[in-house]
C-alpha cells in the first residue's frame, strides 16, 4: 500500500514529464500507424479495381468466344431449316387415315434422320439433335441419353403445353438457348438445349410452321471459353427469363448456398459469402457470365503489405517509446527544477540573490522570476492599500454627496410658513422633501429597511408629480416579507428617478412606473419597469452617472455575484432588474458610517 502511494505521488509530481512523453509518443507512432492504414486501404482498393478491370475484359472476350460457338450452332439450325429435303420429309410425315388414327411413316423418318446427319457441321459439342413435325412426332439423332424417350418416332403432344415450346412459338423461328436440357427436364444435366420453331422457307410473306428443332449441346463447350485459374472460378447463369438457373460452373466444386428466395441471384449469395464477383451479359443468350474469387485470396498481397507495415511500425514504436521516455525526461527536468525554485522563492525559503550566475536559459528565467516575485510582492501590497482607500472614498462620495442637515431644518421652516399662508401644495412638497432628506440621513446608517426605502420613493414621486402636474402613476408590488429586510439605502430610488427623467418625461401624456420585489430561492429581486420612450442604445446605461452609481454600490455591498440588468424597447418602455443575496447584505459596509 505504501509503495502504491509512493508511485501515485511520483506520477502526480512528474505529470508534466509524462504529458511530454505521451505527446512525443503520439506524434511519432500516430502518423506511422495512419500511414500504414492508408497504404493498406489504397493497396486493397487498387488490387480490387485492377482485378475487376482485368476480369471484365476477360469476360467480354470469353463472351465473344462463346458467341462464335453459339453462332455455329445457329448456322447449323439454319442449314437444317433451309434444307428442302428436310422440309419435304416433315410435311410428308404428317398423314392421317380415314378413321382419324395417326400413321407412322418409318421410311420418311429414316430419310429425315439421314438428312440431319448430313447437315451437322461440327459434332464435337453436339450431343443430339431432335426434330418434330407439327403433330409432335419425333425423330432424334445422337446419344439417346440426352433425348430420352423422344427418339422412338412416337407422338409427344404434351410438348405443346411446355413453357419452352410456348417461348419458341413466341420467338417465331428465332433460336432460343436454355441453360438445361428441355427434353430431359433435368436441370442438373450435362447438356443444355437450343430450341427453334421450323418454318417453311419457301413461303416468304407468311411461312407456315413445319416442325420443331431441339439441339442438345454439351456443357463442356464452355471449357474452351474460360481460361483455367487456381484461385478463381467461373459461373454462367441463365437469368434471361427473370429466374436464376445455374448453367455452368468451373470448377464444379464451387459451392453456392442456395437461397430460399428464387428471385435472389446466386451471385448475391456468393458476395454474402465473401466473394468478389464480376459479371458480363452475353449478347446472344442473355445469360450472365461471371468470374468469382474469394476476397481473402485476392487480398493476399495487400495482407502481406499490412503485416510488413505492422512489423515495421512495432519496431519503430519500441524505439520511439524509449526515445520519447528519455527525451521527456530531458525536457521536463529543467522545468521541474524551475518549479521547485519558484515555489521556494514564493514561500520565502530562498532569498533573491543578485550574485547568482545563471548557467543556462532555465537559470536565466529563474533569476528573472526571482526579481519579478520580489517586485510584485511590494507592488501588490501598495495596490491593495490604494484600492481600499479609493473604494472607501468612492463609496463615501457616492452615498454622501451632500450634507442635508441644514436643508432639513430649512424645509421644516418652509412647511410652517406655507401652512400659515394656506399654500397646501407647497406645504406637501416641503414635507415630502423634508422626509426625503430625513430618510437619506437614516441616523448615519448605510442600511435601511425596505419599507423606508419605499417610503422614500413615494415622497420623491409626490414632489415629481407636483412638478409635472400629476403625470406619473406609481404601482408598488412588493412581497410583504421584504418590508422588514434591510437593504443598502438609495438603491431603488435612483432607478425610479431614471425612469422619470429618461423614460416618462420625454413621453407625451401619462406614464406608469411599476416597482416589484420578490424572493427567488436565496436571491432578493427588485424590478423597476416603465412604459416610457425606451432606450435605443443600452451602452449609454453603462456610462450614465446614476446607473453606474447604483451598479458600483451594489457590487461593493453585495459582492460580484450580484447583478443589475437593463432591458428596453424603443417606444415600449424599460425594465431594470437588480438581484443580490440576502446573506451578503452589508458585509462590506458593516463598519462604515456616513455623516
Coordinates of C-alpha atoms in Angstrom, one line a residue:
X1 CA 0.0 0.0 0.0
X2 CA 2.8 2.4 0.9
X3 CA 4.6 1.6 -2.4
X4 CA 1.4 2.3 -4.3
X5 CA 1.0 5.7 -2.7
X6 CA 4.7 6.5 -3.5
X7 CA 4.1 5.7 -7.1
X8 CA 0.9 7.8 -7.2
X9 CA 2.8 10.7 -5.6
X10 CA 5.6 10.4 -8.1
X11 CA 3.3 10.3 -11.0
X12 CA 1.5 13.4 -9.7
X13 CA 4.7 15.3 -9.2
X14 CA 6.0 14.3 -12.7
X15 CA 2.8 14.7 -14.7
X16 CA 4.5 17.3 -16.9
X17 CA 7.1 14.8 -17.9
X18 CA 4.6 12.1 -18.6
X19 CA 2.5 14.5 -20.7
X20 CA 5.5 15.2 -22.8
X21 CA 6.2 11.5 -23.0
X22 CA 2.7 10.7 -24.2
X23 CA 2.7 13.7 -26.7
X24 CA 6.0 12.7 -28.3
X25 CA 4.9 9.1 -28.4
X26 CA 1.6 10.1 -30.1
X27 CA 3.4 12.3 -32.6
X28 CA 5.8 9.6 -33.6
X29 CA 3.6 6.5 -33.7
X30 CA 0.3 8.1 -34.7
X31 CA 1.4 9.2 -38.2
X32 CA 3.1 5.9 -38.8
X33 CA 0.0 3.9 -38.0
X34 CA -2.1 6.3 -40.0
X35 CA 0.3 5.9 -43.0
X36 CA 0.1 2.1 -42.7
X37 CA -3.6 2.1 -42.5
X38 CA -4.0 4.4 -45.6
X39 CA -1.4 2.5 -47.6
X40 CA -3.1 -0.8 -46.8
X41 CA -6.5 0.5 -47.9
X42 CA -5.1 2.1 -51.1
X43 CA -3.4 -1.1 -52.0
X44 CA -6.6 -3.1 -51.3
X45 CA -8.7 -0.8 -53.4
X46 CA -6.2 -0.7 -56.2
X47 CA -6.0 -4.5 -56.3
X48 CA -9.8 -4.9 -56.4
X49 CA -10.0 -2.2 -59.1
X50 CA -7.3 -3.7 -61.3
X51 CA -8.8 -7.2 -60.7
X52 CA -12.2 -6.0 -61.7
X53 CA -11.0 -4.3 -64.9
X54 CA -8.9 -7.2 -66.0
X55 CA -11.6 -9.8 -65.3
X56 CA -14.2 -7.6 -67.0
X57 CA -12.1 -7.6 -70.2
X58 CA -11.5 -11.3 -69.9
X59 CA -15.3 -12.0 -69.5
X60 CA -16.0 -9.8 -72.5
X61 CA -13.5 -11.8 -74.6
X62 CA -14.9 -15.1 -73.3
X63 CA -18.4 -14.0 -74.2
X64 CA -17.3 -13.2 -77.7
X65 CA -15.7 -16.7 -78.0
X66 CA -18.9 -18.2 -76.7
X67 CA -20.9 -16.2 -79.3
X68 CA -18.8 -17.7 -82.1
X69 CA -19.7 -21.2 -80.8
X70 CA -23.3 -20.3 -80.4
X71 CA -23.4 -18.8 -84.0
X72 CA -22.0 -22.1 -85.3
X73 CA -25.0 -23.9 -83.7
X74 CA -27.4 -21.2 -85.0
X75 CA -25.9 -21.6 -88.5
X76 CA -26.3 -25.4 -88.3
X77 CA -30.0 -24.9 -87.3
X78 CA -30.5 -22.5 -90.3
X79 CA -29.0 -25.1 -92.7
X80 CA -31.4 -27.7 -91.4
X81 CA -34.3 -25.3 -91.7
X82 CA -33.4 -24.3 -95.3
X83 CA -32.8 -27.9 -96.3
X84 CA -35.6 -28.7 -98.9
X85 CA -35.4 -32.4 -98.3
X86 CA -35.8 -31.9 -94.6
X87 CA -38.9 -29.7 -95.1
X88 CA -40.3 -32.2 -97.6
X89 CA -39.9 -35.1 -95.2
X90 CA -41.5 -33.1 -92.4
X91 CA -44.6 -32.4 -94.5
X92 CA -44.9 -36.0 -95.8
X93 CA -44.5 -37.5 -92.3
X94 CA -47.8 -35.9 -91.3
X95 CA -50.5 -38.3 -92.5
X96 CA -54.0 -39.2 -91.2
X97 CA -56.1 -42.2 -92.1
X98 CA -59.8 -42.2 -92.7
X99 CA -60.6 -43.3 -89.2
X100 CA -58.6 -40.4 -87.8
X101 CA -55.7 -42.5 -86.5
X102 CA -52.1 -41.4 -86.9
X103 CA -49.8 -43.4 -89.1
X104 CA -46.1 -43.6 -88.7
X105 CA -44.1 -43.5 -91.9
X106 CA -40.9 -45.2 -90.9
X107 CA -39.2 -44.7 -94.2
X108 CA -39.8 -40.9 -94.1
X109 CA -38.3 -40.8 -90.6
X110 CA -35.2 -42.7 -91.7
X111 CA -34.7 -40.4 -94.6
X112 CA -35.2 -37.4 -92.2
X113 CA -32.5 -38.9 -89.9
X114 CA -30.1 -39.2 -92.9
X115 CA -30.7 -35.6 -93.8
X116 CA -30.0 -34.5 -90.2
X117 CA -26.7 -36.4 -90.2
X118 CA -25.6 -34.8 -93.4
X119 CA -26.5 -31.3 -92.1
X120 CA -24.4 -31.4 -89.0
X121 CA -21.4 -29.1 -89.4
X122 CA -19.5 -29.9 -86.2
X123 CA -20.5 -32.7 -83.9
X124 CA -17.8 -32.1 -81.3
X125 CA -20.1 -30.2 -78.9
X126 CA -23.5 -31.6 -80.2
X127 CA -24.8 -34.4 -78.0
X128 CA -28.0 -35.0 -80.1
X129 CA -30.5 -33.3 -82.5
X130 CA -34.2 -33.9 -82.3
X131 CA -36.8 -32.8 -84.9
X132 CA -40.6 -32.9 -84.6
X133 CA -43.3 -32.4 -87.1
X134 CA -46.4 -30.4 -86.5
X135 CA -48.1 -33.4 -84.8
X136 CA -45.1 -33.7 -82.4
X137 CA -44.0 -37.0 -84.0
X138 CA -40.3 -37.0 -83.1
X139 CA -37.0 -38.3 -84.5
X140 CA -33.6 -37.9 -82.8
X141 CA -30.1 -38.3 -83.9
X142 CA -27.1 -38.7 -81.5
X143 CA -26.7 -40.1 -77.9
X144 CA -30.0 -41.4 -76.6
X145 CA -29.1 -40.4 -73.0
X146 CA -29.7 -36.7 -73.9
X147 CA -33.1 -37.1 -75.6
X148 CA -34.5 -40.0 -73.6
X149 CA -37.9 -41.3 -75.0
X150 CA -38.3 -38.7 -77.7
X151 CA -36.3 -40.6 -80.4
X152 CA -38.6 -43.6 -80.9
X153 CA -40.8 -42.0 -83.6
X154 CA -43.7 -41.6 -81.2
X155 CA -46.1 -38.7 -80.8
X156 CA -45.4 -36.3 -77.9
X157 CA -48.4 -33.9 -77.8
X158 CA -47.5 -32.8 -74.3
X159 CA -44.7 -30.7 -75.7
X160 CA -47.3 -28.2 -76.7
X161 CA -48.0 -27.5 -73.0
X162 CA -44.4 -26.8 -72.1
X163 CA -43.1 -23.4 -71.3
X164 CA -40.1 -23.7 -73.6
X165 CA -42.3 -24.6 -76.6
X166 CA -44.5 -21.6 -76.0
X167 CA -41.4 -19.4 -75.9
X168 CA -40.3 -20.9 -79.2
X169 CA -43.7 -20.1 -80.7
X170 CA -43.5 -16.6 -79.4
X171 CA -40.0 -16.1 -80.9
X172 CA -41.4 -17.3 -84.3
X173 CA -38.4 -19.1 -85.7
X174 CA -35.6 -17.4 -83.7
X175 CA -33.2 -19.7 -81.9
X176 CA -33.5 -19.8 -78.1
X177 CA -30.9 -21.1 -75.7
X178 CA -31.9 -22.7 -72.4
X179 CA -29.5 -23.5 -69.6
X180 CA -30.7 -27.1 -69.2
X181 CA -31.9 -30.0 -71.4
X182 CA -35.5 -29.2 -72.2
X183 CA -36.3 -32.8 -73.3
X184 CA -35.0 -34.3 -70.1
X185 CA -36.2 -31.5 -67.9
X186 CA -33.3 -32.3 -65.7
X187 CA -31.6 -29.0 -64.7
X188 CA -28.5 -30.9 -63.4
X189 CA -27.9 -32.5 -66.8
X190 CA -24.5 -32.1 -68.5
X191 CA -26.2 -30.8 -71.6
X192 CA -28.3 -27.7 -72.5
X193 CA -30.7 -27.1 -75.3
X194 CA -31.2 -24.8 -78.2
X195 CA -34.9 -24.7 -79.5
X196 CA -36.1 -23.3 -82.8
X197 CA -39.5 -23.3 -84.4
X198 CA -39.2 -24.6 -88.0
X199 CA -40.8 -22.5 -90.8
X200 CA -41.3 -23.3 -94.5
X201 CA -38.6 -21.2 -96.2
X202 CA -40.4 -21.3 -99.4
X203 CA -43.2 -19.2 -98.1
X204 CA -41.8 -15.6 -98.0
X205 CA -44.6 -13.4 -96.5
X206 CA -46.4 -15.7 -94.0
X207 CA -44.4 -19.0 -93.7
X208 CA -46.3 -21.9 -92.1
X209 CA -44.9 -23.9 -89.2
X210 CA -43.4 -27.2 -90.3
X211 CA -42.0 -28.6 -87.1
X212 CA -39.7 -28.0 -84.1
X213 CA -35.9 -28.4 -83.8
X214 CA -34.2 -29.2 -80.5
X215 CA -30.3 -29.3 -80.3
X216 CA -28.8 -30.6 -77.2
X217 CA -25.2 -29.3 -76.6
X218 CA -22.5 -30.5 -74.2
X219 CA -21.8 -28.0 -71.4
X220 CA -18.1 -29.0 -71.9
X221 CA -18.2 -26.4 -74.8
X222 CA -17.5 -23.7 -72.1
X223 CA -14.2 -25.3 -71.2
X224 CA -12.9 -23.7 -74.4
X225 CA -14.3 -20.4 -73.4
X226 CA -12.7 -19.8 -70.0
X227 CA -9.1 -19.9 -69.0
X228 CA -8.1 -22.1 -66.1
X229 CA -7.3 -20.3 -62.8
X230 CA -6.1 -21.7 -59.5
X231 CA -7.7 -19.1 -57.2
X232 CA -10.9 -18.2 -59.1
X233 CA -14.0 -19.8 -60.6
X234 CA -16.4 -19.1 -63.4
X235 CA -20.2 -19.2 -63.3
X236 CA -22.8 -19.0 -66.0
X237 CA -26.4 -18.1 -65.0
X238 CA -29.5 -18.3 -67.2
X239 CA -31.4 -15.3 -65.9
X240 CA -32.9 -14.2 -69.2
X241 CA -36.4 -15.2 -68.0
X242 CA -36.0 -13.5 -64.7
X243 CA -35.4 -16.8 -62.9
X244 CA -31.8 -17.7 -62.0
X245 CA -30.7 -21.1 -63.4
X246 CA -27.2 -22.5 -62.9
X247 CA -25.9 -23.3 -66.4
X248 CA -22.2 -24.0 -65.8
X249 CA -19.6 -23.9 -63.1
X250 CA -15.9 -24.1 -63.4
X251 CA -14.6 -25.7 -61.3
X252 CA -17.6 -27.7 -60.4
X253 CA -16.6 -27.7 -56.8
X254 CA -17.6 -24.1 -56.4
X255 CA -20.3 -24.1 -53.7
X256 CA -23.1 -21.6 -53.5
X257 CA -25.6 -21.6 -50.6
X258 CA -29.0 -21.9 -52.2
X259 CA -31.4 -19.1 -51.3
X260 CA -35.0 -19.9 -50.4
X261 CA -36.0 -16.9 -52.4
X262 CA -35.8 -17.9 -56.1
X263 CA -35.6 -14.2 -57.1
X264 CA -32.3 -13.8 -55.4
X265 CA -29.3 -14.3 -57.6
X266 CA -26.6 -16.8 -56.7
X267 CA -24.1 -14.0 -57.3
X268 CA -25.6 -12.1 -54.4
X269 CA -25.3 -15.2 -52.3
X270 CA -21.6 -15.5 -53.3
X271 CA -21.0 -11.9 -52.4
X272 CA -22.6 -12.6 -49.0
X273 CA -20.1 -15.5 -48.6
X274 CA -17.2 -13.2 -49.0
X275 CA -16.5 -13.5 -52.8
X276 CA -15.8 -10.7 -55.2
X277 CA -18.0 -11.1 -58.3
X278 CA -17.5 -9.6 -61.7
X279 CA -20.1 -10.3 -64.4
X280 CA -20.8 -9.7 -68.1
X281 CA -24.0 -10.1 -70.1
X282 CA -23.8 -12.4 -73.2
X283 CA -25.5 -10.8 -76.2
X284 CA -26.9 -13.9 -77.9
X285 CA -28.2 -15.9 -75.0
X286 CA -28.8 -13.1 -72.5
X287 CA -27.0 -15.2 -69.9
X288 CA -24.7 -13.7 -67.2
X289 CA -21.0 -14.8 -67.4
X290 CA -19.5 -14.3 -64.0
X291 CA -16.0 -14.5 -62.5
X292 CA -15.8 -15.4 -58.8
X293 CA -12.8 -15.1 -56.5
X294 CA -12.5 -15.3 -52.7
X295 CA -11.7 -11.8 -51.3
X296 CA -9.1 -13.4 -49.0
X297 CA -7.2 -14.9 -51.9
X298 CA -7.3 -11.6 -53.8
X299 CA -6.0 -9.6 -50.9
X300 CA -3.1 -11.8 -50.0
X301 CA -0.7 -9.3 -51.4
X302 CA -2.3 -6.4 -49.5
X303 CA -2.3 -8.5 -46.4
X304 CA 1.4 -9.0 -46.8
X305 CA 1.9 -5.3 -47.0
X306 CA -0.3 -4.9 -43.9
X307 CA 1.8 -7.4 -42.0
X308 CA 5.1 -5.8 -43.0
X309 CA 3.8 -2.4 -42.1
X310 CA 2.7 -3.7 -38.7
X311 CA 6.1 -5.2 -38.1
X312 CA 7.9 -2.1 -39.1
X313 CA 5.6 0.0 -37.0
X314 CA 6.1 -2.2 -34.0
X315 CA 9.9 -1.9 -34.2
X316 CA 9.6 1.9 -34.6
X317 CA 7.1 2.0 -31.8
X318 CA 9.6 0.3 -29.4
X319 CA 12.4 2.7 -30.5
X320 CA 10.0 5.7 -30.2
X321 CA 8.9 4.5 -26.8
X322 CA 12.4 4.5 -25.4
X323 CA 13.4 7.7 -27.2
X324 CA 10.2 9.5 -26.0
X325 CA 10.9 8.4 -22.4
X326 CA 14.4 9.8 -22.5
X327 CA 13.5 13.0 -24.3
X328 CA 10.6 13.7 -22.0
X329 CA 13.0 13.4 -19.0
X330 CA 15.4 15.8 -20.7
X331 CA 12.7 18.4 -21.4
X332 CA 10.9 18.1 -18.0
X333 CA 13.9 18.2 -15.6
X334 CA 14.7 21.9 -16.1
X335 CA 11.0 22.8 -15.8
X336 CA 10.7 20.7 -12.6
X337 CA 13.8 22.4 -11.2
X338 CA 12.4 25.8 -12.1
X339 CA 9.1 25.0 -10.5
X340 CA 10.8 23.9 -7.3
X341 CA 12.9 27.1 -7.2
X342 CA 9.8 29.3 -7.8
X343 CA 7.9 27.5 -5.0
X344 CA 10.8 28.1 -2.6
X345 CA 11.2 31.8 -3.6
X346 CA 7.4 32.4 -3.2
X347 CA 7.5 30.8 0.2
X348 CA 10.5 32.8 1.3
X349 CA 12.7 29.8 1.8
X350 CA 15.3 31.2 -0.6
X351 CA 16.0 34.9 -0.7
X352 CA 16.7 36.5 -4.2
X353 CA 20.4 37.0 -4.8
X354 CA 22.0 39.4 -7.2
X355 CA 25.2 37.3 -7.3
X356 CA 23.6 34.2 -8.8
X357 CA 25.1 33.5 -12.2
X358 CA 22.7 31.5 -14.5
X359 CA 24.3 28.7 -16.3
X360 CA 21.5 28.1 -18.9
X361 CA 18.2 29.5 -20.2
X362 CA 16.2 28.0 -17.4
X363 CA 18.6 29.6 -14.9
X364 CA 18.1 33.0 -16.6
X365 CA 14.3 32.6 -16.4
X366 CA 14.6 31.6 -12.7
X367 CA 16.7 34.7 -11.9
X368 CA 14.2 36.9 -13.8
X369 CA 11.3 35.2 -11.9
X370 CA 13.2 36.0 -8.6
X371 CA 13.2 39.7 -9.4
X372 CA 9.6 39.7 -10.6
X373 CA 8.4 37.9 -7.5
X374 CA 10.0 40.4 -5.1
X375 CA 8.8 43.4 -7.1
X376 CA 5.2 42.0 -7.4
X377 CA 5.0 41.4 -3.7
X378 CA 5.8 45.1 -2.9
X379 CA 3.5 46.3 -5.7
X380 CA 0.6 44.1 -4.6
X381 CA 0.8 45.4 -1.1
X382 CA 0.8 49.0 -2.3
X383 CA -2.0 48.3 -4.8
X384 CA -4.3 46.7 -2.1
X385 CA -3.8 49.7 0.2
X386 CA -4.5 52.1 -2.7
X387 CA -7.6 50.2 -3.8
X388 CA -9.0 50.1 -0.3
X389 CA -8.6 53.8 0.1
X390 CA -10.0 54.5 -3.3
X391 CA -13.1 52.3 -2.8
X392 CA -13.7 53.8 0.6
X393 CA -13.5 57.3 -0.8
X394 CA -15.8 56.4 -3.7
X395 CA -18.4 54.8 -1.5
X396 CA -18.5 57.8 0.9
X397 CA -18.6 60.2 -2.1
X398 CA -21.5 58.3 -3.7
X399 CA -23.7 58.0 -0.7
X400 CA -22.9 61.3 1.0
X401 CA -22.7 63.8 -1.9
X402 CA -24.4 66.4 0.2
X403 CA -24.9 67.1 3.8
X404 CA -28.6 67.6 4.3
X405 CA -28.7 68.8 8.0
X406 CA -29.3 72.4 7.3
X407 CA -31.7 71.6 4.4
X408 CA -33.9 69.5 6.7
X409 CA -34.2 72.4 9.2
X410 CA -34.8 74.9 6.4
X411 CA -37.6 72.8 4.9
X412 CA -39.3 72.4 8.2
X413 CA -39.4 76.2 8.5
X414 CA -40.8 76.4 4.9
X415 CA -43.5 74.0 5.8
X416 CA -44.8 76.1 8.7
X417 CA -44.7 79.3 6.6
X418 CA -46.7 77.6 3.8
X419 CA -49.2 76.3 6.3
X420 CA -49.7 79.8 7.8
X421 CA -50.2 81.1 4.2
X422 CA -52.7 78.3 3.4
X423 CA -50.5 77.1 0.5
X424 CA -51.1 73.4 0.9
X425 CA -49.3 72.2 -2.2
X426 CA -46.1 74.0 -1.2
X427 CA -46.5 72.5 2.3
X428 CA -46.9 69.0 0.9
X429 CA -43.8 69.4 -1.3
X430 CA -41.8 70.7 1.7
X431 CA -42.9 67.8 3.9
X432 CA -42.1 65.3 1.1
X433 CA -38.6 66.8 0.6
X434 CA -38.0 67.0 4.3
X435 CA -38.9 63.3 4.7
X436 CA -36.6 62.5 1.8
X437 CA -33.6 64.1 3.4
X438 CA -34.5 62.6 6.7
X439 CA -34.6 59.1 5.2
X440 CA -31.3 59.9 3.4
X441 CA -29.7 60.7 6.8
X442 CA -31.0 57.5 8.4
X443 CA -29.1 58.4 11.6
X444 CA -25.8 57.8 9.8
X445 CA -26.6 54.1 8.9
X446 CA -25.9 52.7 5.5
X447 CA -28.6 50.0 5.6
X448 CA -32.3 50.8 5.7
X449 CA -35.5 48.7 5.9
X450 CA -37.2 48.1 2.5
X451 CA -40.3 49.8 3.9
X452 CA -38.4 53.1 4.4
X453 CA -36.8 52.9 1.0
X454 CA -40.2 52.5 -0.5
X455 CA -41.5 55.5 1.6
X456 CA -38.5 57.5 0.3
X457 CA -39.7 56.7 -3.3
X458 CA -43.2 57.8 -2.5
X459 CA -42.1 61.1 -1.2
X460 CA -39.9 61.6 -4.2
X461 CA -42.8 60.8 -6.6
X462 CA -45.0 63.3 -4.7
X463 CA -42.5 66.1 -5.5
X464 CA -42.2 65.0 -9.1
X465 CA -46.0 64.8 -9.6
X466 CA -46.4 68.3 -8.3
X467 CA -43.7 69.4 -10.7
X468 CA -45.1 67.5 -13.7
X469 CA -48.9 68.1 -13.0
X470 CA -49.6 64.5 -11.8
X471 CA -48.4 62.8 -15.0
X472 CA -46.9 59.8 -13.3
X473 CA -48.7 56.7 -11.9
X474 CA -46.8 54.6 -9.3
X475 CA -47.6 51.0 -8.7
X476 CA -45.9 49.0 -5.9
X477 CA -46.0 45.2 -5.8
X478 CA -43.5 44.2 -3.1
X479 CA -43.7 40.9 -1.2
X480 CA -44.7 41.8 2.4
X481 CA -41.9 39.6 3.7
X482 CA -39.4 42.0 2.3
X483 CA -40.6 45.1 4.1
X484 CA -38.6 44.4 7.2
X485 CA -35.5 43.3 5.4
X486 CA -32.6 45.8 5.3
X487 CA -31.0 46.9 2.1
X488 CA -28.5 49.5 1.1
X489 CA -30.2 52.9 1.2
X490 CA -30.7 54.8 -2.0
X491 CA -30.6 51.5 -4.0
X492 CA -34.0 51.7 -5.6
X493 CA -34.8 55.5 -5.7
X494 CA -32.2 56.3 -8.4
X495 CA -33.8 53.7 -10.6
X496 CA -37.2 55.3 -10.2
X497 CA -35.6 58.7 -10.9
X498 CA -34.0 57.4 -14.1
X499 CA -37.4 56.1 -15.2
X500 CA -38.9 59.6 -14.8
X501 CA -36.2 61.7 -16.4
X502 CA -35.2 59.3 -19.2
X503 CA -38.4 57.3 -19.8
X504 CA -41.6 59.2 -18.8
X505 CA -40.6 62.9 -19.0
X506 CA -39.9 62.8 -22.8
X507 CA -43.2 60.8 -23.3
X508 CA -46.4 62.6 -24.3
X509 CA -49.2 62.0 -21.8
X510 CA -49.2 60.0 -18.6
X511 CA -46.8 57.2 -17.7
X512 CA -46.6 54.3 -15.3
X513 CA -43.9 53.1 -13.0
X514 CA -44.2 49.6 -11.5
X515 CA -41.8 48.5 -8.8
X516 CA -41.9 44.8 -7.8
X517 CA -40.0 42.9 -5.1
X518 CA -39.8 39.2 -4.5
X519 CA -37.8 36.2 -3.2
X520 CA -36.4 33.7 -5.6
X521 CA -34.6 30.9 -3.7
X522 CA -31.8 32.7 -1.8
X523 CA -32.0 35.8 -4.1
X524 CA -33.8 39.0 -3.5
X525 CA -35.0 40.6 -6.8
X526 CA -36.3 44.1 -7.4
X527 CA -37.5 45.4 -10.8
X528 CA -38.4 48.9 -11.9
X529 CA -40.5 48.9 -15.1
X530 CA -41.9 51.9 -17.0
X531 CA -43.8 52.4 -20.2
X532 CA -41.7 55.3 -21.4
X533 CA -39.9 56.0 -24.7
X534 CA -37.3 53.3 -24.1
X535 CA -33.6 53.3 -24.8
X536 CA -32.2 52.9 -28.3
X537 CA -28.6 52.4 -27.2
X538 CA -28.2 50.3 -24.0
X539 CA -24.5 51.1 -23.9
X540 CA -25.5 54.6 -22.6
X541 CA -26.7 53.0 -19.3
X542 CA -23.1 51.8 -18.6
X543 CA -21.8 55.4 -18.7
X544 CA -24.7 57.2 -17.0
X545 CA -23.8 58.6 -13.6
X546 CA -27.0 57.4 -11.8
X547 CA -26.9 53.8 -13.1
X548 CA -23.2 53.5 -12.7
X549 CA -23.6 54.8 -9.1
X550 CA -26.2 52.1 -8.3
X551 CA -24.1 49.3 -10.0
X552 CA -20.9 50.1 -8.1
X553 CA -22.6 50.4 -4.8
X554 CA -24.5 47.1 -5.4
X555 CA -21.2 45.3 -6.2
X556 CA -19.4 46.9 -3.2
X557 CA -22.2 45.9 -0.8
X558 CA -23.4 42.6 -2.1
X559 CA -20.4 41.2 -3.9
X560 CA -19.5 40.4 -7.6
X561 CA -22.3 37.8 -8.0
X562 CA -25.0 40.5 -7.6
X563 CA -26.5 41.7 -10.9
X564 CA -28.0 44.8 -12.4
X565 CA -29.5 44.2 -15.9
X566 CA -31.4 46.5 -18.2
X567 CA -33.9 45.5 -20.9
X568 CA -35.6 48.1 -23.1
X569 CA -37.6 48.5 -26.4
X570 CA -38.0 51.8 -28.1
X571 CA -41.5 53.3 -27.6
X572 CA -42.4 50.4 -25.4
X573 CA -40.5 51.0 -22.1
X574 CA -37.6 49.9 -20.0
X575 CA -37.2 47.3 -17.2
X576 CA -34.3 47.4 -14.7
X577 CA -33.7 44.4 -12.5
X578 CA -31.3 44.1 -9.6
X579 CA -30.7 40.9 -7.7
X580 CA -28.5 40.1 -4.7
X581 CA -28.1 37.5 -2.0
X582 CA -29.7 38.4 1.3
X583 CA -27.0 36.9 3.5
X584 CA -24.3 39.1 1.8
X585 CA -26.1 42.4 2.5
X586 CA -23.9 44.9 4.3
X587 CA -20.8 42.7 4.6
X588 CA -18.6 45.2 3.0
X589 CA -20.2 48.3 4.7
X590 CA -20.9 46.9 8.2
X591 CA -18.2 49.0 9.8
X592 CA -18.6 52.2 7.6
X593 CA -20.6 55.3 8.7
X594 CA -21.7 58.5 7.0
X595 CA -22.4 61.9 8.4

